[in-house]
Coordinates of C-alpha atoms in Angstrom, one line a residue:
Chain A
X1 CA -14.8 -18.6 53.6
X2 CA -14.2 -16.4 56.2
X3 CA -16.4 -17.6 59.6
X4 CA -17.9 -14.9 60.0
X5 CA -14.8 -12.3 59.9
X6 CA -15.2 -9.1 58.0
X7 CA -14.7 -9.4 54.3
X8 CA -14.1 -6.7 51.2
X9 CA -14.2 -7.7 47.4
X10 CA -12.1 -6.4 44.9
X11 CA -13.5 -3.5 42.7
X12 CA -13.8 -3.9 38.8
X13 CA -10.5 -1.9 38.3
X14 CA -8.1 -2.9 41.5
X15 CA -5.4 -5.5 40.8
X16 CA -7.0 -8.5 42.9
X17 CA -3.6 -8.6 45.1
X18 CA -5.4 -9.6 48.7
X19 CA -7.9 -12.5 46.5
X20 CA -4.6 -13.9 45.2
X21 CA -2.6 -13.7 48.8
X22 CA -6.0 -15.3 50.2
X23 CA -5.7 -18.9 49.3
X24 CA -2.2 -19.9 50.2
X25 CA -1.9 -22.2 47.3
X26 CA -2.7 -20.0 44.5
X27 CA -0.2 -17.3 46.3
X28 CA 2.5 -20.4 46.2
X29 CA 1.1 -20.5 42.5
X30 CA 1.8 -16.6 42.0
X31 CA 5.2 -16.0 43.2
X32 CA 6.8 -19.2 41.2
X33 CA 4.9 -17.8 38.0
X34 CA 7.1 -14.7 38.4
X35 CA 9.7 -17.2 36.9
X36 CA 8.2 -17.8 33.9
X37 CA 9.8 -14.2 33.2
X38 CA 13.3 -15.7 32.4
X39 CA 11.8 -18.3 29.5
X40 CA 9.1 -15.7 28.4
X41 CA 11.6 -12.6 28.1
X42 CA 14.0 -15.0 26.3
X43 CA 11.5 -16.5 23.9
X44 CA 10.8 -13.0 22.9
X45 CA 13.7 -10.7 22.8
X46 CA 14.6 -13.4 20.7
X47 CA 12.0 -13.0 18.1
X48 CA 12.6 -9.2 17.8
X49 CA 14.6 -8.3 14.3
X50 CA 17.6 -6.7 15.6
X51 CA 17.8 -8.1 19.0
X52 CA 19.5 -9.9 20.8
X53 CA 20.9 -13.5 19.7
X54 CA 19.8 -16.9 21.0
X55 CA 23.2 -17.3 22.9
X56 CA 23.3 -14.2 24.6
X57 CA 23.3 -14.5 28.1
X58 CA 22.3 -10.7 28.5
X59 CA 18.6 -12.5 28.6
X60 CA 18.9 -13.0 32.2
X61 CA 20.4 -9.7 32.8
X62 CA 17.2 -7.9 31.0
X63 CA 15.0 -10.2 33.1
X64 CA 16.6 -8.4 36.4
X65 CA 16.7 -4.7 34.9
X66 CA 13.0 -5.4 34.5
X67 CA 12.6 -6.6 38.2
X68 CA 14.6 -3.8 39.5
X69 CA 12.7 -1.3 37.7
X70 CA 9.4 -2.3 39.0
X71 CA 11.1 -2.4 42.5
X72 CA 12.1 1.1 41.9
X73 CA 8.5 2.2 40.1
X74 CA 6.8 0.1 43.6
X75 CA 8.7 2.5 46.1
X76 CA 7.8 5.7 43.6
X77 CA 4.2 4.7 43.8
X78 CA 3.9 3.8 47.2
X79 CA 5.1 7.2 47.8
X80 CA 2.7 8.6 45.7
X81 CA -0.6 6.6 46.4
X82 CA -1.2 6.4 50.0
X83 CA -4.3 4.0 51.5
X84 CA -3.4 4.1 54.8
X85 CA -1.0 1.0 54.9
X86 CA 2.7 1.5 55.5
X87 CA 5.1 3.1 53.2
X88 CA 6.7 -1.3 53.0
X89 CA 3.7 -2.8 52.9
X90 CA 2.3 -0.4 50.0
X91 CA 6.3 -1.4 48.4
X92 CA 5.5 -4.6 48.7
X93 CA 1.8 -4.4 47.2
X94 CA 2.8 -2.7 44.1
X95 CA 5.9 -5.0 43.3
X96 CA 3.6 -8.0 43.9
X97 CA 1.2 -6.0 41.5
X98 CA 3.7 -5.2 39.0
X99 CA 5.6 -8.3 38.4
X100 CA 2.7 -10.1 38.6
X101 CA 1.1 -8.1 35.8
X102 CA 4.3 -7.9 33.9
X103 CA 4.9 -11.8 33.4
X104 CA 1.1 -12.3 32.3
X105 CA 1.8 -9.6 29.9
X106 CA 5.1 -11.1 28.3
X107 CA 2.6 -14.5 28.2
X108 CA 0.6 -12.4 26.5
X109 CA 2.7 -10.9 23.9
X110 CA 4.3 -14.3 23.9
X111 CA 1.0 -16.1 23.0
X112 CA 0.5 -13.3 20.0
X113 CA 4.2 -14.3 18.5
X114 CA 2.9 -17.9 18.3
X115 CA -0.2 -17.0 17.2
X116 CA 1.6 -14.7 14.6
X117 CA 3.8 -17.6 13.6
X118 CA 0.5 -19.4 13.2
X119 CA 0.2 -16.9 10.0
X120 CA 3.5 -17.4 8.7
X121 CA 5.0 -13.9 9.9
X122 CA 7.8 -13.2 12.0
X123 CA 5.4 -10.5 14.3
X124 CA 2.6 -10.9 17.0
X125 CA -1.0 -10.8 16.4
X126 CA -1.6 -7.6 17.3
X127 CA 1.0 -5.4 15.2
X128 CA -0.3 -8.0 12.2
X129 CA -3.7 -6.4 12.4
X130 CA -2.6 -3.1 13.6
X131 CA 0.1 -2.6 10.3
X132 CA -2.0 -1.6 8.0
X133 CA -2.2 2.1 10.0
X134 CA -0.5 4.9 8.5
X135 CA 3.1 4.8 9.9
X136 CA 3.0 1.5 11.7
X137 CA 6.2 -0.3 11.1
X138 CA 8.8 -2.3 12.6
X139 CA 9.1 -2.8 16.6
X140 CA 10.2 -2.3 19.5
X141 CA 11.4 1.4 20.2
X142 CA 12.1 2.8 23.5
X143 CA 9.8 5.9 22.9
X144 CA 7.4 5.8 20.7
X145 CA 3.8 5.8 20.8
X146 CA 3.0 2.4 18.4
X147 CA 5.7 0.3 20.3
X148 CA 3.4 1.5 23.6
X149 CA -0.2 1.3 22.4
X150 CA 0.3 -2.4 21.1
X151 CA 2.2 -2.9 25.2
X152 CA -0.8 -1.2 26.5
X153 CA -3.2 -3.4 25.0
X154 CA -1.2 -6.7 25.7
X155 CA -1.0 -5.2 29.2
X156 CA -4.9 -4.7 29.1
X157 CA -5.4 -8.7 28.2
X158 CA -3.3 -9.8 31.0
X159 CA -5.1 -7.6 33.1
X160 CA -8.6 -9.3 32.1
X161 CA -6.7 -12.4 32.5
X162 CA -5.5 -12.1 35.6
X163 CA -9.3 -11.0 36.7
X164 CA -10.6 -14.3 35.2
X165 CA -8.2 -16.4 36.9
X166 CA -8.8 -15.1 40.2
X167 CA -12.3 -15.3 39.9
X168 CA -12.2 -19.1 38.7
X169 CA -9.5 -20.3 41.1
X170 CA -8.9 -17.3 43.6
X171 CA -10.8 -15.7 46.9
X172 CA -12.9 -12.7 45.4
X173 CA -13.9 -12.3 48.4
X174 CA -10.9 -11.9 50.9
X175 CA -10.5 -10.8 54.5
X176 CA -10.7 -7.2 55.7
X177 CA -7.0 -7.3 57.4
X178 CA -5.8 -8.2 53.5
X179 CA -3.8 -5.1 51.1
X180 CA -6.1 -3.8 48.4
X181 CA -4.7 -3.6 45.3
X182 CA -3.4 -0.7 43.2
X183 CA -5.9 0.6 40.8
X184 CA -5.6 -0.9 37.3
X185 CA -5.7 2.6 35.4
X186 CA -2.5 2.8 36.9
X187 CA -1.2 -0.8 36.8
X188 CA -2.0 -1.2 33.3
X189 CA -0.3 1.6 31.8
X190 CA 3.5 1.5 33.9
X191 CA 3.7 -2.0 32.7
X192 CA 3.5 -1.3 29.1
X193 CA 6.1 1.5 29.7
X194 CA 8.7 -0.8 31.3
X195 CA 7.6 -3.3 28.5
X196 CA 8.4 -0.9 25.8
X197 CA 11.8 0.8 27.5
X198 CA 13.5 -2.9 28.3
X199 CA 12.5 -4.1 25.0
X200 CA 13.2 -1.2 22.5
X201 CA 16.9 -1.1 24.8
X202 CA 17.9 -4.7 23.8
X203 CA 17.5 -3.4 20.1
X204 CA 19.9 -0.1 20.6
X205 CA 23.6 -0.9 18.4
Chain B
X1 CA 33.5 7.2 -29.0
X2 CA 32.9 4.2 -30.5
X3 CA 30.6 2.9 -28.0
X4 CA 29.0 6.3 -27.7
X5 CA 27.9 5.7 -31.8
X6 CA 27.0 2.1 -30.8
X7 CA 24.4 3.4 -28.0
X8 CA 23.0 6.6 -29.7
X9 CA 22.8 4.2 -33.0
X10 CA 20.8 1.7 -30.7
X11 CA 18.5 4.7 -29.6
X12 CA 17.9 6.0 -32.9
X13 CA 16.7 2.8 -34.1
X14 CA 14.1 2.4 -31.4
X15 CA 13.1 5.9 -32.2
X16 CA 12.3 6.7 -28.7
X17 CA 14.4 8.7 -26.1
X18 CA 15.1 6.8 -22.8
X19 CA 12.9 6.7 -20.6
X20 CA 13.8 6.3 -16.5
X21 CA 11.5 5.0 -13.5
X22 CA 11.8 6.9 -10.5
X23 CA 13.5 10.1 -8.8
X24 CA 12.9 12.6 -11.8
X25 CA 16.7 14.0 -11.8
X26 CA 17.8 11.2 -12.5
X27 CA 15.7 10.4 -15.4
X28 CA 17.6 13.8 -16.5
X29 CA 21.0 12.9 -15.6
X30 CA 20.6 9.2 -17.1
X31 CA 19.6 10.8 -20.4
X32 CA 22.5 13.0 -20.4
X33 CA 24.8 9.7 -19.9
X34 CA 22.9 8.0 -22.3
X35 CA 24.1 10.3 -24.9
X36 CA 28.1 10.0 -23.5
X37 CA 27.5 6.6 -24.2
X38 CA 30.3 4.9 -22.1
X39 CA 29.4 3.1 -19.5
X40 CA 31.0 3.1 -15.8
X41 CA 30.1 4.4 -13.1
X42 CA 29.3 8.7 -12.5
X43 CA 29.1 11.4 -10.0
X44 CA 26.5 13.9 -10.4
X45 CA 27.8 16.9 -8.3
X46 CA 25.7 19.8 -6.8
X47 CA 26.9 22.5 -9.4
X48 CA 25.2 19.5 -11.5
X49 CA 28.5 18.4 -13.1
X50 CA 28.7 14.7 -14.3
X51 CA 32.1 13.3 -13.9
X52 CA 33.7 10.2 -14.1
X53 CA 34.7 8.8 -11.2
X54 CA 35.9 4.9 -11.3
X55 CA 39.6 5.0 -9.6
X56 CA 39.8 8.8 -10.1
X57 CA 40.0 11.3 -7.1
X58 CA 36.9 13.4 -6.4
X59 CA 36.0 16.1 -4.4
X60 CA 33.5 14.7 -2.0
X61 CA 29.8 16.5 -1.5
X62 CA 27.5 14.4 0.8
X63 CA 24.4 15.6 -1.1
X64 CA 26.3 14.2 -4.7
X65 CA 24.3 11.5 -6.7
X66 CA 26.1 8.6 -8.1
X67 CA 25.1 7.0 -11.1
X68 CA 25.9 3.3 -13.1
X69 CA 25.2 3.2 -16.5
X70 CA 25.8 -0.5 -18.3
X71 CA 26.2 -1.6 -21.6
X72 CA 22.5 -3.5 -21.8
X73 CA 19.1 -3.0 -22.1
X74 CA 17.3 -5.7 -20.5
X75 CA 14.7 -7.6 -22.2
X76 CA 12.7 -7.7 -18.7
X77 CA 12.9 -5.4 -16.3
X78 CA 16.0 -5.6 -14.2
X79 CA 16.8 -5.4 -10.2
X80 CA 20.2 -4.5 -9.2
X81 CA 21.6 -4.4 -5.6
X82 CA 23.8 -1.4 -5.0
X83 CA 26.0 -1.3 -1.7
X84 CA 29.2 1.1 -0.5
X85 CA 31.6 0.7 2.2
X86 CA 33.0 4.0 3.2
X87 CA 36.6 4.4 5.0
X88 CA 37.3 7.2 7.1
X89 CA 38.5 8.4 10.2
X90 CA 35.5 8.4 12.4
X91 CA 33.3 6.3 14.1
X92 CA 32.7 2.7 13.0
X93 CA 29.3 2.4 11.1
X94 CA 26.4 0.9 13.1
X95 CA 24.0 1.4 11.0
X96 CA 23.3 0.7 6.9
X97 CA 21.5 3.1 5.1
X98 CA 18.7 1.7 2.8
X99 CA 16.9 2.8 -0.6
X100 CA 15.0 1.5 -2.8
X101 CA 12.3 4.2 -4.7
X102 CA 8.4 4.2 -4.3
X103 CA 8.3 2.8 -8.2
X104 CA 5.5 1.1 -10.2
X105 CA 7.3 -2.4 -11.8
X106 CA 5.7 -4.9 -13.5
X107 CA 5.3 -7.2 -10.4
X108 CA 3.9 -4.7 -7.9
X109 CA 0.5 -5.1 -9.5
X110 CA -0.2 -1.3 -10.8
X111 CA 0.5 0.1 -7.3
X112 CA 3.2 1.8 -6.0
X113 CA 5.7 0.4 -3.6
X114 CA 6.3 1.6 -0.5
X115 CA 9.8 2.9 0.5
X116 CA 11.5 4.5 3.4
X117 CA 11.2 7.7 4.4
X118 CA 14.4 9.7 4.4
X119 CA 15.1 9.4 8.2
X120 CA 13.6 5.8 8.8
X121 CA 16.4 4.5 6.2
X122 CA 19.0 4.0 9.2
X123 CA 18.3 0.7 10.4
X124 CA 20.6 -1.3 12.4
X125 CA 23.5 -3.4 11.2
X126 CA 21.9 -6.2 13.4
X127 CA 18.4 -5.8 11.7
X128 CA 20.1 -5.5 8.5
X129 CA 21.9 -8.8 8.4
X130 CA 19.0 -10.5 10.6
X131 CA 16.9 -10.0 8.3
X132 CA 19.2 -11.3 5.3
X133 CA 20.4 -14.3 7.6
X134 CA 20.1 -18.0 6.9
X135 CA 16.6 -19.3 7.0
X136 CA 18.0 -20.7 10.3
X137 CA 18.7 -17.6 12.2
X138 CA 16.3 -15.6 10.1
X139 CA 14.1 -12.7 11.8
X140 CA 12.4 -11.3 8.9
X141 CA 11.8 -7.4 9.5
X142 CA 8.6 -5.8 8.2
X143 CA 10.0 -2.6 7.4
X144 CA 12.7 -4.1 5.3
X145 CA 9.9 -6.5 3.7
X146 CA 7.6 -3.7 2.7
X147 CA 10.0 -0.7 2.0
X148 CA 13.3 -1.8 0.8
X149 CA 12.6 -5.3 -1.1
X150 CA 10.3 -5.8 -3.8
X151 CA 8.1 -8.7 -5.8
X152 CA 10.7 -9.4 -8.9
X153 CA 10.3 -12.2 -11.5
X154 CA 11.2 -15.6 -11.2
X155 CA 13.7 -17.7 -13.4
X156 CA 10.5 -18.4 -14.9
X157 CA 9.1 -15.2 -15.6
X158 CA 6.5 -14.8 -13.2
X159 CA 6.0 -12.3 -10.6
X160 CA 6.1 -14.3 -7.8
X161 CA 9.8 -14.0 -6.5
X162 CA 11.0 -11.3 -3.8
X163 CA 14.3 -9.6 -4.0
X164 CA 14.2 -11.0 -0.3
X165 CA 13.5 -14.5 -1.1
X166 CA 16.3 -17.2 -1.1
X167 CA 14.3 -19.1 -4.0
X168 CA 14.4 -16.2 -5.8
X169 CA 17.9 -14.9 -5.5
X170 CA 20.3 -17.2 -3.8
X171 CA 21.4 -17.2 -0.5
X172 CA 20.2 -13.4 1.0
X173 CA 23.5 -13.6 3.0
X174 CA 25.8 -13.7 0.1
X175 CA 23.5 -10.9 -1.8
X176 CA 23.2 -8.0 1.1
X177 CA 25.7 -8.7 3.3
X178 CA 28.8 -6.7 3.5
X179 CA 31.4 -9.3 2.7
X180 CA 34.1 -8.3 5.9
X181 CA 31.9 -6.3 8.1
X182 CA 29.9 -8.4 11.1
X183 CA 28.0 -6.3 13.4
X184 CA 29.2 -5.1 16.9
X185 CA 27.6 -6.1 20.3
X186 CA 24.1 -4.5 21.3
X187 CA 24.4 -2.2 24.1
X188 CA 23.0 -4.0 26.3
X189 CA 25.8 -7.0 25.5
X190 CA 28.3 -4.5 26.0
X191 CA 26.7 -3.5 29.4
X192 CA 26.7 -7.0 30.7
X193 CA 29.0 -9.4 28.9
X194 CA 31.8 -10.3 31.5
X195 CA 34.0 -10.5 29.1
X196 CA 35.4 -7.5 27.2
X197 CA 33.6 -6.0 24.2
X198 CA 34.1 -8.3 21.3
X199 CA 36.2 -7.0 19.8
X200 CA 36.7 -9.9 16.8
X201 CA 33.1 -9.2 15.4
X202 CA 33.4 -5.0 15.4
X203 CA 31.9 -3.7 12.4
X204 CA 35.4 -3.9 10.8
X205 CA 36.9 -0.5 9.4
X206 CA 33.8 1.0 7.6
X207 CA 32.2 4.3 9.0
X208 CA 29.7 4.2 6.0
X209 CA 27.6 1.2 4.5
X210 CA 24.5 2.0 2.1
X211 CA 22.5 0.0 0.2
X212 CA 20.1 0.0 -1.9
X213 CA 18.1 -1.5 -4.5
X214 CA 17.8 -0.2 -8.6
X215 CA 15.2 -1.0 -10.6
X216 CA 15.7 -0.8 -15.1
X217 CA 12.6 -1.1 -16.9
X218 CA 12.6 -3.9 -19.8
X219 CA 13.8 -2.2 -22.7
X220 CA 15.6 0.9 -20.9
X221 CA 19.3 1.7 -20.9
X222 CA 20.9 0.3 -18.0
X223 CA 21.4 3.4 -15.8
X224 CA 20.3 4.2 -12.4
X225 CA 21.4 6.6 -9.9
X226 CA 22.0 5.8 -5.9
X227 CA 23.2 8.2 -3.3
X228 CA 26.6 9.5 -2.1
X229 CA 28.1 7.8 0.8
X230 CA 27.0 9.4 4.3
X231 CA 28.8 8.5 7.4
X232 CA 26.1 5.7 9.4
X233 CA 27.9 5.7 13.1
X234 CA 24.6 6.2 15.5
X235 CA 24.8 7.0 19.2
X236 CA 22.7 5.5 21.5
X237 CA 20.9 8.4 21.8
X238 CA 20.0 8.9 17.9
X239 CA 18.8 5.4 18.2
X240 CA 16.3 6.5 20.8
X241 CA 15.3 9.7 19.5
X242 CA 15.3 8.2 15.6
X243 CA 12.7 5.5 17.1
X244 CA 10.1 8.5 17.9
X245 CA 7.2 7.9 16.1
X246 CA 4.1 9.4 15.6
X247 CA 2.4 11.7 16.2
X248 CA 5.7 13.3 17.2
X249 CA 7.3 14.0 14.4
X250 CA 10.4 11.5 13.9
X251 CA 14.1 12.7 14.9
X252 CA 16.1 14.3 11.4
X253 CA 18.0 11.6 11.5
X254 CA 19.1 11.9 7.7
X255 CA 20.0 15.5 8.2
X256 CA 21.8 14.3 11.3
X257 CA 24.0 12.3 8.6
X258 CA 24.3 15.2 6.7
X259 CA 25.5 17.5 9.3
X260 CA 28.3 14.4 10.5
X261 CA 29.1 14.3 7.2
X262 CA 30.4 17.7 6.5
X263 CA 33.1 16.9 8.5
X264 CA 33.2 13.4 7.9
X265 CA 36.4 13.0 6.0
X266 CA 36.0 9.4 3.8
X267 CA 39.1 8.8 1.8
X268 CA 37.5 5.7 -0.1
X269 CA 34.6 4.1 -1.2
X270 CA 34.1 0.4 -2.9
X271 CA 30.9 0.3 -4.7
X272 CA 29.5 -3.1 -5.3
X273 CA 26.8 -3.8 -7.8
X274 CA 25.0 -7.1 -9.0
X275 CA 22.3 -8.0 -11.4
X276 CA 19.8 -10.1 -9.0
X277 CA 17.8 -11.4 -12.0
X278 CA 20.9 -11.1 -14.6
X279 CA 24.3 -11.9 -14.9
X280 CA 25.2 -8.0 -14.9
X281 CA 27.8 -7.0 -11.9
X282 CA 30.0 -4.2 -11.0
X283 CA 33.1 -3.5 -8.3
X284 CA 34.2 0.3 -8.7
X285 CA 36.3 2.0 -6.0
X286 CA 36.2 5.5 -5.4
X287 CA 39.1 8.1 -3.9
X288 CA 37.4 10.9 -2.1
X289 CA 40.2 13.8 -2.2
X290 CA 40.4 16.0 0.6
X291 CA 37.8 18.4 0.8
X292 CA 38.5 22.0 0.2

């Protein structure tokens, strides 16, 4: 793919971010499934008991908090992890990163609430099976741990998700001049935590 | 007097003193009303003095018990609903208080139900009346599913009703709701709603709203007891902290209540009970005299 230039391949654990900006069609693909966030966010905030109603037009307002935080988590991090890129361009690799990760998470979650319906319950698949543990109950909360380990492991499926995508439609292999990716240990984690603050604050009375 | 010779005749003939499911206290203090005999509705205070309270003035203690004795035993066991509205001169309540005791019944198959913990047992008005909506708007809640409702006996005897089924108990709207209190906007409505808060759906002009659900055993003495009014006005950052889980141990949310409530105020409460498998119902109002 790359005549000869000088290539580099995503590691196991880095957020393919230069496979996907590679192939100007799947990037095209990319940036308009960032939108998917308004239908996604809405489907679900509506399912949550004590959450928002289905006329409220604070939907779209929680859709832009949740941008603006990862905006404001992308300039943190790019302050923090340096890789020799600029301060903008690491900014701009981490928001790409984050929203990116954030929609196919909400799919994710989304997918579990149908899946849940599927069963006749009003929950996703995951706090179904996860219920039966000792003090598992009713979600989202802003802090608290259950609310977080079922976002982390939603986040962890989008992650995989992501990665199979790429690798059936994307570049692995991308050129040299391309950002790397932030590291997925990092990625997967500050996802779920915006996940589980926006969501447990559309539920606060 | 009369009916106090009717009941203690009725328990002589059985030849078997009451017997009460649940909270062991109030297997006492129903035995003691048992043998008053008059039905109505009591206040258990903390010096442990039983008094009388339907339209009288009481002194009022947050950590008093409140107790409804009827003039039935059921033939099968009975569920009641049991809900207060509190005025006072504080902030409006955003938040219901729930009960309902970790009991064996006939319809929970030999085990024993599960029921809130003492702090857990705030849960938002929204959640509250979500989860007691029209099957329309419905959002069933799990916590409210497992720890505050129950399996209950159907019109035809079988276990296979739920005091949170429609089928079961009519419209969950009309049963749970409190008739002339709507919940307020979410925070985050407030925070971006152009237009002002609104202020036609406020939580009306309660500061407290419990409720809870009784159980009678077939055969028993109508008589249950249910908790004293406790203010349920939750900041935003109760909320937060109250939503701590484990393994951090969860925000003392109830003691929180407790310590609001002490100088809390309420001038009057209007306690509403109803028979969800009967035809048994109750509308008692208590004034709460000033507090020495």
């Amino acid at each position: 793919m790359t005549n000869g230039a000088a290539v580099q391949h995503a590691d196991c654990l880095e957020f393919p971010v230069g496979a996907i900006v590679a192939r100007r069609g799947f990037e095209d693909f990319a940036s308009r499934f960032v939108w998917l966030a308004i239908p996604l966010e809405y489907y679900l905030l509506t399912r949550f008991t004590g959450g928002v109603e289905i006329w409220s037009l604070p939907i779209v307002f929680i859709a832009l908090l949740t941008i603006g935080m990862a905006i404001g988590i992308s300039c943190i991090m790019a302050l923090l992890i340096r890789d020799g890129a600029s301060y903008s361009a690491r900014v701009r690799i981490w928001a790409v990163t984050l929203l990116l990760q954030w929609v196919t998470s909400l799919l994710m979650l989304a997918m579990g609430y149908v899946l849940g319906r599927g069963f006749g319950e009003d929950y996703d698949l995951l706090y179904l099976v996860m219920r039966g543990l000792p003090n598992f109950g009713s979600y989202p909360w802003v802090l608290d741990p259950r609310t977080y380990t079922i976002y982390v492991l939603y986040s962890v499926a989008a992650a995989i998700f992501i990665k199979l995508v790429v690798r059936l439609f994307g570049e692995p292999d991308f050129p040299a001049d391309l950002p790397r990716g932030p590291n997925l240990v990092f990625v997967v984690p500050l996802t779920a935590a915006i996940m589980m603050v926006v969501h447990g604050l559309t539920r606060l009375s | 007097m009369r009916a106090q010779s009717i009941l203690l005749a009725v328990l002589t003939s059985l030849g078997s003193s009451p017997s009460f499911a649940g909270d062991p206290q109030d297997l006492s203090t129903c035995q003691s009303l048992a043998v008053k005999g008059q039905p109505g509705l009591y206040l258990r205070t903390s010096s442990g003095q039983l008094l009388n309270v339907n339209g009288s003035s009481v002194v009022y203690e947050p950590e008093a018990r409140l107790y409804y004795v009827g003039n039935k035993r059921p033939e099968r066991e009975a569920v009641w609903t049991v809900r207060t509205k509190t005025v006072a001169r504080s902030a409006k309540a955003n938040e219901a208080m729930l009960w309902r005791p970790g009991i064996v019944t006939e319809c929970s198959g030999g085990r024993t139900l599960e029921s809130f913990g003492r702090d857990d047992r705030f849960v938002s008005l929204q959640r509250y009346y979500q989860h007691h909506a029209p099957p329309s708007a419905r959002r069933r809640d799990d916590d409210l599913s497992r720890k505050f409702h129950m399996p209950m006996r159907n019109s035809d005897g079988q276990c296979t009703g739920r005091t949170d089924d429609p089928q079961t108990v009519g419209p969950l709207q009309e049963v749970y709701r409190f008739e002339d209190v709507n919940p307020g906007p979410l925070v985050v409505e407030r925070a971006s709603e152009p237009r002002p808060a609104r202020a036609d759906i406020v939580s009306s002009v309660y500061s407290g709203l419990t409720s809870e659900i009784a159980h009678v055993s077939s055969g028993e003495p109508t008589c249950f007891g249910f908790a004293a009014p406790l203010p349920t006005s939750a900041t935003v950052g109760t909320q937060i902290l109250g939503g701590i889980g484990w393994p951090f141990s969860r925000w003392e949310r109830y003691s929180q209540a407790l310590q609001d409530a002490q100088k809390w105020q309420p001038s009057k409460t209007i306690v509403i009970l109803r028979e969800l498998n009967g035809a048994g119902n109750g509308l008692f109002s208590i004034s709460w005299a000033p507090q020495q």
